[in-house]
CSV table of C-alpha atoms and ligand atoms in Angstrom, one decimal:
chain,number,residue,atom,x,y,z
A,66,UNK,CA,109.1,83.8,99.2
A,67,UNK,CA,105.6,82.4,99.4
A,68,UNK,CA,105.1,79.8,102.5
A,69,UNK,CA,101.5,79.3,101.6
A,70,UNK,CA,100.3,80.1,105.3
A,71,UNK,CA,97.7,82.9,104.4
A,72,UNK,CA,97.9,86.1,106.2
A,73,UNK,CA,95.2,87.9,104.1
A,74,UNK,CA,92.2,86.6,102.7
A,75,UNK,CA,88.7,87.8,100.6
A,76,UNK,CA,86.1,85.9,100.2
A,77,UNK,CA,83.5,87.5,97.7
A,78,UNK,CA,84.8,91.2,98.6
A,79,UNK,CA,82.5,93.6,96.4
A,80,UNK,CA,82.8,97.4,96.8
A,81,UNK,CA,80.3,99.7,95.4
A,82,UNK,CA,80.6,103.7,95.1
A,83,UNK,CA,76.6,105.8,94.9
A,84,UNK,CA,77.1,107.7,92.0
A,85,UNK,CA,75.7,111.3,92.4
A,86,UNK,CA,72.2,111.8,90.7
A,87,UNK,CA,71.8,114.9,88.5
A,88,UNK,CA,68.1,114.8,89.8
A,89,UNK,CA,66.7,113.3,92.5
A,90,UNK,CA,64.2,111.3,90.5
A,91,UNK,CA,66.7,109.4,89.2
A,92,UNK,CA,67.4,105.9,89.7
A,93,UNK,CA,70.2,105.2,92.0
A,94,UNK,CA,73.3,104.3,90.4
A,95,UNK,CA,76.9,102.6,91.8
A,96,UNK,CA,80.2,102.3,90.5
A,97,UNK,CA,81.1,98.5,90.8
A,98,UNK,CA,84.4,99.4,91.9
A,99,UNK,CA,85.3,95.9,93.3
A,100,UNK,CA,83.3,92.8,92.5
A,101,UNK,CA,83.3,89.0,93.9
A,102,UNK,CA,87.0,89.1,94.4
A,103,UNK,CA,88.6,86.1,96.5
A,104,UNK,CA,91.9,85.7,96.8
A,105,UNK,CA,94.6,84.6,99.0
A,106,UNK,CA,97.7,86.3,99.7
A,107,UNK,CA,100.2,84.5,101.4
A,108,UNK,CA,102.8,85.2,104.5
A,109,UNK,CA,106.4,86.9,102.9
A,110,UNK,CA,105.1,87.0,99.4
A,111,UNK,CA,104.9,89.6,97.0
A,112,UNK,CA,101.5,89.3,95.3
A,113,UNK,CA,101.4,91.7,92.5
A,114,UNK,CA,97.9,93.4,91.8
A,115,UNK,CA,97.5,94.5,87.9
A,116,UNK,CA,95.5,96.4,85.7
A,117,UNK,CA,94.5,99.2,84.1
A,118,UNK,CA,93.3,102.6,85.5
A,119,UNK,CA,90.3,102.3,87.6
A,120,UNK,CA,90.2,98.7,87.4
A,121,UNK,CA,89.7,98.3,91.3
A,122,UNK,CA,92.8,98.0,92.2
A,123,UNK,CA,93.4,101.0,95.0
A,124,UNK,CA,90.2,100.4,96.4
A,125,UNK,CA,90.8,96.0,96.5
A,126,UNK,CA,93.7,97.4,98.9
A,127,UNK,CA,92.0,99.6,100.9
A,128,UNK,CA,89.4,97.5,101.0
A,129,UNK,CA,92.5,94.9,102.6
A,130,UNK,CA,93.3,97.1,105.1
A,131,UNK,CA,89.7,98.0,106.3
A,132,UNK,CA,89.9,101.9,105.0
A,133,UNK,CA,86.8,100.8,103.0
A,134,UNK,CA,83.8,99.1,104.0
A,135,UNK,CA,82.9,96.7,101.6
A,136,UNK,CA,79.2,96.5,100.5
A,137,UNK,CA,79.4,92.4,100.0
A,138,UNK,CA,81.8,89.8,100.9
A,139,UNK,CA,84.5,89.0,103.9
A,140,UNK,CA,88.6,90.6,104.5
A,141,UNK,CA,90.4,88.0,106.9
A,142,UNK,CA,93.3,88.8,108.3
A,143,UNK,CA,95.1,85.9,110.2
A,144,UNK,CA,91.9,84.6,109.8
A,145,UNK,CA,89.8,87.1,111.5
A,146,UNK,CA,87.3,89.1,109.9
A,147,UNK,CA,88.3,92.6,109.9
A,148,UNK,CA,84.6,94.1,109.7
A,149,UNK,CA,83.0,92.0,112.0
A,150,UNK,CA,85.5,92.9,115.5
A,151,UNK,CA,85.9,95.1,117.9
A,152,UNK,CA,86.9,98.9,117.2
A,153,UNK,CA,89.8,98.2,120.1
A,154,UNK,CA,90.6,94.5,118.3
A,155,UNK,CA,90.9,96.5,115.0
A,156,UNK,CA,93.1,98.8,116.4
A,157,UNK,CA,95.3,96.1,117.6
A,158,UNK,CA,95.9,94.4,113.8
A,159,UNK,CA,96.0,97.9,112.5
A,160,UNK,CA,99.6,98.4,113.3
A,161,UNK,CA,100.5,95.0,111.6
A,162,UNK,CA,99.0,96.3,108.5
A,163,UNK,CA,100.4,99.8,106.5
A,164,UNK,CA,100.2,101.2,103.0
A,165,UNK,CA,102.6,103.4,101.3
A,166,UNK,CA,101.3,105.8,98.5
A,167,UNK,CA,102.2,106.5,95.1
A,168,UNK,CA,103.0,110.5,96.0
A,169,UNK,CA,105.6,110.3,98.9
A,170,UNK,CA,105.0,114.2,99.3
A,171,UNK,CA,101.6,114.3,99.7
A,172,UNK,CA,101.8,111.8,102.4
A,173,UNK,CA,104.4,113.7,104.7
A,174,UNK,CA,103.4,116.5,106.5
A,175,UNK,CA,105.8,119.2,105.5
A,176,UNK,CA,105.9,120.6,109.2
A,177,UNK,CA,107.1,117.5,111.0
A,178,UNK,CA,111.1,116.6,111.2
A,179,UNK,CA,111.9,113.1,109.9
A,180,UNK,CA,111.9,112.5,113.5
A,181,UNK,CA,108.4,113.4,114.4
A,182,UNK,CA,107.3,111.9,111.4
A,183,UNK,CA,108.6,108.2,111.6
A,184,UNK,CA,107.8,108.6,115.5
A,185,UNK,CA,104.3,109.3,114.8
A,186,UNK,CA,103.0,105.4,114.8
A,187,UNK,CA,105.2,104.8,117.9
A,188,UNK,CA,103.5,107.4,119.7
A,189,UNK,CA,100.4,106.5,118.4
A,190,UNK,CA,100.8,103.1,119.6
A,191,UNK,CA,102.4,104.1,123.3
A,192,UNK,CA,104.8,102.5,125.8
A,193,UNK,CA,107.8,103.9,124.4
A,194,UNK,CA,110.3,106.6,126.0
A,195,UNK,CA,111.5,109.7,123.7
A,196,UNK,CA,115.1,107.7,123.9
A,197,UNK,CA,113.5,104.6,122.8
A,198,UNK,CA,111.5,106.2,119.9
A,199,UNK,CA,114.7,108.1,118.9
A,200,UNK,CA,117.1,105.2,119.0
A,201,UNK,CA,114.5,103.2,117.0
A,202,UNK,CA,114.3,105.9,114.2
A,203,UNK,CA,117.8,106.1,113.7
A,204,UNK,CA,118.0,102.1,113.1
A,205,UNK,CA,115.1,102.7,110.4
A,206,UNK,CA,116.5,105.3,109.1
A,207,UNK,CA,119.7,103.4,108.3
A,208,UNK,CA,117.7,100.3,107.0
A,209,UNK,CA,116.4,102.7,104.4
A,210,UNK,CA,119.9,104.3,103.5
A,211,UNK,CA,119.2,107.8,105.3
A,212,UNK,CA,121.2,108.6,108.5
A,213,UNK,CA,121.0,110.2,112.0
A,214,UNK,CA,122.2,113.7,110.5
A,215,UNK,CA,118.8,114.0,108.9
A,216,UNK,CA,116.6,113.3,112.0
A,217,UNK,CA,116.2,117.4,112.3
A,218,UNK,CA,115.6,118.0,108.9
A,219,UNK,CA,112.3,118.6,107.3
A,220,UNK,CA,110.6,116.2,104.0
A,221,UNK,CA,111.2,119.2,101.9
A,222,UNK,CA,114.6,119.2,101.8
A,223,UNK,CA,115.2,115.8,100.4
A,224,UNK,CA,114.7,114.5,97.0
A,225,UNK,CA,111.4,112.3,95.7
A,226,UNK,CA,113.3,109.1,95.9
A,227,UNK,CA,114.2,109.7,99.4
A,228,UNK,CA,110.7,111.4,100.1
A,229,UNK,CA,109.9,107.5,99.4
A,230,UNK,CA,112.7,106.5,101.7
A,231,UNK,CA,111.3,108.3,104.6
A,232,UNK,CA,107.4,107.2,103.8
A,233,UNK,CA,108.7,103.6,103.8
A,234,UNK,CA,110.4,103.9,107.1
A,235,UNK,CA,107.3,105.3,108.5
A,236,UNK,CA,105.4,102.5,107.4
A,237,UNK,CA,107.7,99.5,108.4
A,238,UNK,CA,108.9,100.9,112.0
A,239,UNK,CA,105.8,99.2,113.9
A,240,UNK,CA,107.1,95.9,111.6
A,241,UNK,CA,103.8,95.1,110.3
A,242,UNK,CA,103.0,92.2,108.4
A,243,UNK,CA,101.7,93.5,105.8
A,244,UNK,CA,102.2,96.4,103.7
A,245,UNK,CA,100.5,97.7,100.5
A,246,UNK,CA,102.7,99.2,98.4
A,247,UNK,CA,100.4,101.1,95.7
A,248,UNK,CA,102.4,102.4,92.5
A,249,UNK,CA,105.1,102.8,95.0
A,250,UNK,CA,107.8,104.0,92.2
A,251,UNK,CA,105.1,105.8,89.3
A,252,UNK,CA,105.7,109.1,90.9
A,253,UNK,CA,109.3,109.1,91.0
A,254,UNK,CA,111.8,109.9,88.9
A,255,UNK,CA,112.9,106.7,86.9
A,256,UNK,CA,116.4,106.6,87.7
A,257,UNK,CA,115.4,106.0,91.2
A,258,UNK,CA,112.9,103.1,90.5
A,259,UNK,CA,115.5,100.6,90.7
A,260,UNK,CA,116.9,102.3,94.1
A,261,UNK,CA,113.4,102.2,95.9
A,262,UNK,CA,112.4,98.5,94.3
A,263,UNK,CA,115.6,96.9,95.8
A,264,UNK,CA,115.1,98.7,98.9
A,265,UNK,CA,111.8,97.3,99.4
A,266,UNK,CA,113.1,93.6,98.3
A,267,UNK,CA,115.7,94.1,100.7
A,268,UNK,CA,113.9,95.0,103.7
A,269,UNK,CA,111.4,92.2,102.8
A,270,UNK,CA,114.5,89.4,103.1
A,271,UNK,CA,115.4,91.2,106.7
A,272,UNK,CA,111.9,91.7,108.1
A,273,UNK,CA,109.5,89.0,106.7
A,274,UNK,CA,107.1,91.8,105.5
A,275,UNK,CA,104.2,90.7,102.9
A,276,UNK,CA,103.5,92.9,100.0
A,277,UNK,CA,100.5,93.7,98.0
A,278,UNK,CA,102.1,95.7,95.5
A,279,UNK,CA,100.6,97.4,93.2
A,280,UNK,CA,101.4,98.8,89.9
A,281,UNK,CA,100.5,99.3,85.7
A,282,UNK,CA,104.5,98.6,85.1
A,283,UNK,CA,104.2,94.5,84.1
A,284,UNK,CA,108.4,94.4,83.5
A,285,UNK,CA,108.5,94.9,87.6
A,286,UNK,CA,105.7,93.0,88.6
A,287,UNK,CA,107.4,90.2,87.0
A,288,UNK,CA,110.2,90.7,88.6
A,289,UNK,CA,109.1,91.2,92.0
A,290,UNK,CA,105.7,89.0,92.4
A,291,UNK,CA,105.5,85.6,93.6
A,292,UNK,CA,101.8,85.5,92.9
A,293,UNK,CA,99.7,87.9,91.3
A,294,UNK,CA,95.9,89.0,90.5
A,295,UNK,CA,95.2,90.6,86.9
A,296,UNK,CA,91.7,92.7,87.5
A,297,UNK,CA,89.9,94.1,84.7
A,298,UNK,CA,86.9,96.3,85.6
A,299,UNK,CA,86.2,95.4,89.2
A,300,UNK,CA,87.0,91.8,88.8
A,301,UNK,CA,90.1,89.3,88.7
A,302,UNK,CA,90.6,87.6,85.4
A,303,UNK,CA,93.5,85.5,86.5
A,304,UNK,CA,95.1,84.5,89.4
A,305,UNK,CA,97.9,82.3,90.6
A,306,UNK,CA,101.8,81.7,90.6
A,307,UNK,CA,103.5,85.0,88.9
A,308,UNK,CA,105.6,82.7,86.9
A,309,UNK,CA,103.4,80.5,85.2
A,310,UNK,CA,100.7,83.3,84.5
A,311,UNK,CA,103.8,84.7,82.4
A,312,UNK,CA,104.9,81.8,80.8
A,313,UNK,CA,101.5,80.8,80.0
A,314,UNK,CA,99.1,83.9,80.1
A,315,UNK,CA,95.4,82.2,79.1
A,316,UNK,CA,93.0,85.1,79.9
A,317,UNK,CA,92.5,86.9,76.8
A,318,UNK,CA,93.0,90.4,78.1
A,319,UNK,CA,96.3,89.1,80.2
A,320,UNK,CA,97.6,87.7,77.0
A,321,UNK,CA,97.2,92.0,75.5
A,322,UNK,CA,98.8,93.2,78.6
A,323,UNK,CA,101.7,90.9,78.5
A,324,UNK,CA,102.2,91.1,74.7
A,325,UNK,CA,102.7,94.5,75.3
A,326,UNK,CA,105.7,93.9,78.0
A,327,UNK,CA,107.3,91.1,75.3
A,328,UNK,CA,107.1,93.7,72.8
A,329,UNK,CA,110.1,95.3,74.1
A,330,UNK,CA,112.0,91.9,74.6
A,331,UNK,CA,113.9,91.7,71.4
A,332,UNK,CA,114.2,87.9,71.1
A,333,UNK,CA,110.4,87.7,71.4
A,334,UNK,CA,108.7,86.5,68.2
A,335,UNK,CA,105.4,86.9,69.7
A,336,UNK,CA,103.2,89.8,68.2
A,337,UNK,CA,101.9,92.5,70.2
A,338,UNK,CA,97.9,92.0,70.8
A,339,UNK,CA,95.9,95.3,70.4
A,340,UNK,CA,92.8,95.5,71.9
A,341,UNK,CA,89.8,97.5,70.0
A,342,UNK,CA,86.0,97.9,70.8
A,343,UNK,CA,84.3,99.8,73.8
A,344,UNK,CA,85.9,99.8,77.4
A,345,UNK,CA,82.5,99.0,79.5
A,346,UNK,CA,81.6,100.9,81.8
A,347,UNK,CA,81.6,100.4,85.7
A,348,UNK,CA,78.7,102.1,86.4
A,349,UNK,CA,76.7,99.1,84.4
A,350,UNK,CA,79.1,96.5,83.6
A,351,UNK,CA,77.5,93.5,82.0
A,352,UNK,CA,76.7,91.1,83.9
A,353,UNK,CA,78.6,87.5,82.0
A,354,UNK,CA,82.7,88.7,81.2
A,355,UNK,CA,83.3,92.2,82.2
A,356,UNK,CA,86.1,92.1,78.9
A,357,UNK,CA,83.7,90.9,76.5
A,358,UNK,CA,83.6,93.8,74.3
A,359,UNK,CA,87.1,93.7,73.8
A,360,UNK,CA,87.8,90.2,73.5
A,361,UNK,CA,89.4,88.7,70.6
A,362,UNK,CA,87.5,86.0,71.5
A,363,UNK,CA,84.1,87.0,72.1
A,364,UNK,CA,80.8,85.3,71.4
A,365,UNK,CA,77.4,85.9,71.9
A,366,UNK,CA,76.6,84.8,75.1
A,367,UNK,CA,80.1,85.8,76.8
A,368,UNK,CA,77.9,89.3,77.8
A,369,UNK,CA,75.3,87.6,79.6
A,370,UNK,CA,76.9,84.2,81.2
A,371,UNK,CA,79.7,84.3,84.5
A,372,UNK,CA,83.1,83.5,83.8
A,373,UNK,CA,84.1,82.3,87.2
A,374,UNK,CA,87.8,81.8,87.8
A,375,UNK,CA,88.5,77.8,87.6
A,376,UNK,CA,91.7,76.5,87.9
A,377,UNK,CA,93.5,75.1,84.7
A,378,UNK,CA,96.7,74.0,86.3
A,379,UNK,CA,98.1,73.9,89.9
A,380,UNK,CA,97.9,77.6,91.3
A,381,UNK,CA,96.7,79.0,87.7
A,382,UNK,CA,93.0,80.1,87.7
A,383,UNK,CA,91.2,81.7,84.5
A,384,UNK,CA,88.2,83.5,84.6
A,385,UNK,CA,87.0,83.0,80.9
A,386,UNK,CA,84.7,79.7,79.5
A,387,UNK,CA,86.4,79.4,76.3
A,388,UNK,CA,89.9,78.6,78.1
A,389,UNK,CA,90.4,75.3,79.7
B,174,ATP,N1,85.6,107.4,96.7
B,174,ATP,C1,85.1,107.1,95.5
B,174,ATP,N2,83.9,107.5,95.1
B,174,ATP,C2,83.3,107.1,93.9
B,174,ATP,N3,83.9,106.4,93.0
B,174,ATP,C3,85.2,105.9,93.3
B,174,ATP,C4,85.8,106.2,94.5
B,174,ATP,N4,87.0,105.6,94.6
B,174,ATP,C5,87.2,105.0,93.4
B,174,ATP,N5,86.1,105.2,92.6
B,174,ATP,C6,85.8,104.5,91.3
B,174,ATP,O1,86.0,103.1,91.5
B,174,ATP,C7,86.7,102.6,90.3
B,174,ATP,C8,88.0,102.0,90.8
B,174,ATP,O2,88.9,103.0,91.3
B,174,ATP,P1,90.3,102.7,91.9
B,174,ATP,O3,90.9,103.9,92.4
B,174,ATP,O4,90.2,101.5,92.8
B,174,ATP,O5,91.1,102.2,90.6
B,174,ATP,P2,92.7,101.9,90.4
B,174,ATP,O6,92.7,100.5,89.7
B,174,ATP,O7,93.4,102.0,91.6
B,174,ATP,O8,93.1,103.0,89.3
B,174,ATP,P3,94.5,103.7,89.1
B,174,ATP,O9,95.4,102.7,88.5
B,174,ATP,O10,94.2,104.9,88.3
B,174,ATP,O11,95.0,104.1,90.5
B,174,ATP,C9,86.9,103.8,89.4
B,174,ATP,O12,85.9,103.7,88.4
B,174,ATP,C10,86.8,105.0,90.3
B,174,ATP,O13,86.3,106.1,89.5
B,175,MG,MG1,94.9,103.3,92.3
């Protein structure tokens, strides 16, 4: 549950990719991959990150955990500012801040026992014996529902759900603060969704963790989210408390993506919302509302003019002028 002390904060984060030029004439071009973003996320929340394919949302997180450099804009975490500390101070919060990946084999190398593996960020981080390692393993391992009889055995012999298993045990036996969970479950078989989802809810009750979770699957993030940030094209359109943003979507664009989750709720009356026109493009987004061309709503100056986020009721913000 949210406590409203902020662990992680952005102030302004923009990240831009170059975008390869056919000829070197050219003018340069980027990919506004992340742009202006500020948001809070607090200590022991879920905060739910949402939208559509290459809205942002991967690089927002790595961005979070300083993988990425970002070209404008400030990442505090526990109030410090990641990209403006030491290399040996950054090593430090490092371990208080992990990620686990959408493809749970990609991430584990095949040649390493679950042993070595979930060792790895204890022996990275030193002052440990082989005992203590080993004895700190098998508690993991039994927080995640695995056992001591698979400490020998190797990633490919276990399933994709408990591929996840041993990825999240990795990631949580430092006990960081924080941990981005990106499309956690999309890879996976869906009869094990529910397993891995209520894993990572129970472990969040028994360690404190805070999640950034990420994911395109609305039904679970409104499950799971205390707060959440709906991005579309490098920037948040709304922002706030998880359950009033469903009970009371006001950004255009959220109002299409949860008419599409209502759509299978059979008591809902509400009609599904499709979206038509252009999706802009990152590379040269324009410069008012990034959903302008697809907006219901639209008029002429939406293109040119910001929509910045304001806040329309306590811990609701909407990022569109014609809502208020
Ligand atoms: N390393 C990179 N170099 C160039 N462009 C990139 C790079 N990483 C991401 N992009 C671009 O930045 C934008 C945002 O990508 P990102 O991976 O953050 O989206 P996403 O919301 O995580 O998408 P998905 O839901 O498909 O994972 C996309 O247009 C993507 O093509
Ligand atoms: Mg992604």
């Amino acid at each position: 549950m949210s406590n409203k002390e902020i662990l992680l904060e952005t102030t302004g984060l923009s990240v831009n990719f170059p975008v390869k030029k056919a000829m070197p004439w050219q003018k340069s071009q980027y990919v506004q991959a992340v742009t202006d973003v500020s948001i809070q996320i607090h200590k022991g929340e879920t905060f739910g990150l949402v939208g559509e394919s290459g809205c942002g949302k991967s690089t927002f997180a790595n961005a979070s955990l300083g993988i990425q450099k970002p070209m404008d804009g400030q990442v505090f975490f526990k109030g410090e500012d990641i990209n403006n500390i030491s290399a040996n101070r950054m090593k430090e919060l490092r371990k208080d801040m992990q990620k686990i990946f959408q493809n749970p084999a990609a991430s584990l190398n095949p040649r390493f026992t679950i042993l070595d593996l979930i060792a790895e960020p204890l022996v990275i981080r030193g002052g440990y014996t082989a005992q203590e390692r080993k004895d700190l393993v098998i508690n993991m391992l039994n927080k995640v529902g695995l056992s001591e009889a698979d400490l020998y055995r190797y990633p490919t012999d276990f399933s994709g759900g408990q591929q996840q298993r041993i990825a999240i045990a990795r990631a949580l036996i430092l006990n960081p603060e924080y941990l981005v969970c990106d499309e956690p479950v999309s890879a996976l078989d869906v009869s094990v969704h529910a397993q891995i989802l209520n894993l990572l809810m129970d472990l969040q009750k028994q360690m404190g963790t805070t999640y950034l979770f990420i994911s395109h699957n609305l039904a679970v993030v409104k499950k799971i989210c205390d707060r959440l940030a709906i991005m579309y094209l490098g920037k948040v359109v709304e922002y706030g408390d998880a359950d009033k943003i469903f009970a009371n979507p006001r950004h255009p664009y959220t109002k299409a993506l949860i008419s599409a989750v209502l759509d299978i709720d059979v008591d809902s009356k509400k009609e599904r919302i499709t979206l038509k026109g252009d999706i802009s493009s990152p590379i040269d987004p324009p410069a008012g509302c990034r959903f302008c061309k697809r907006c219901p709503m639209a008029v002429a100056d939406c293109e040119t003019v910001e929509s910045p986020l304001v806040e329309i009721e306590p811990e609701h913000f909407v990022a569109c002028r014609y809502v208020r």
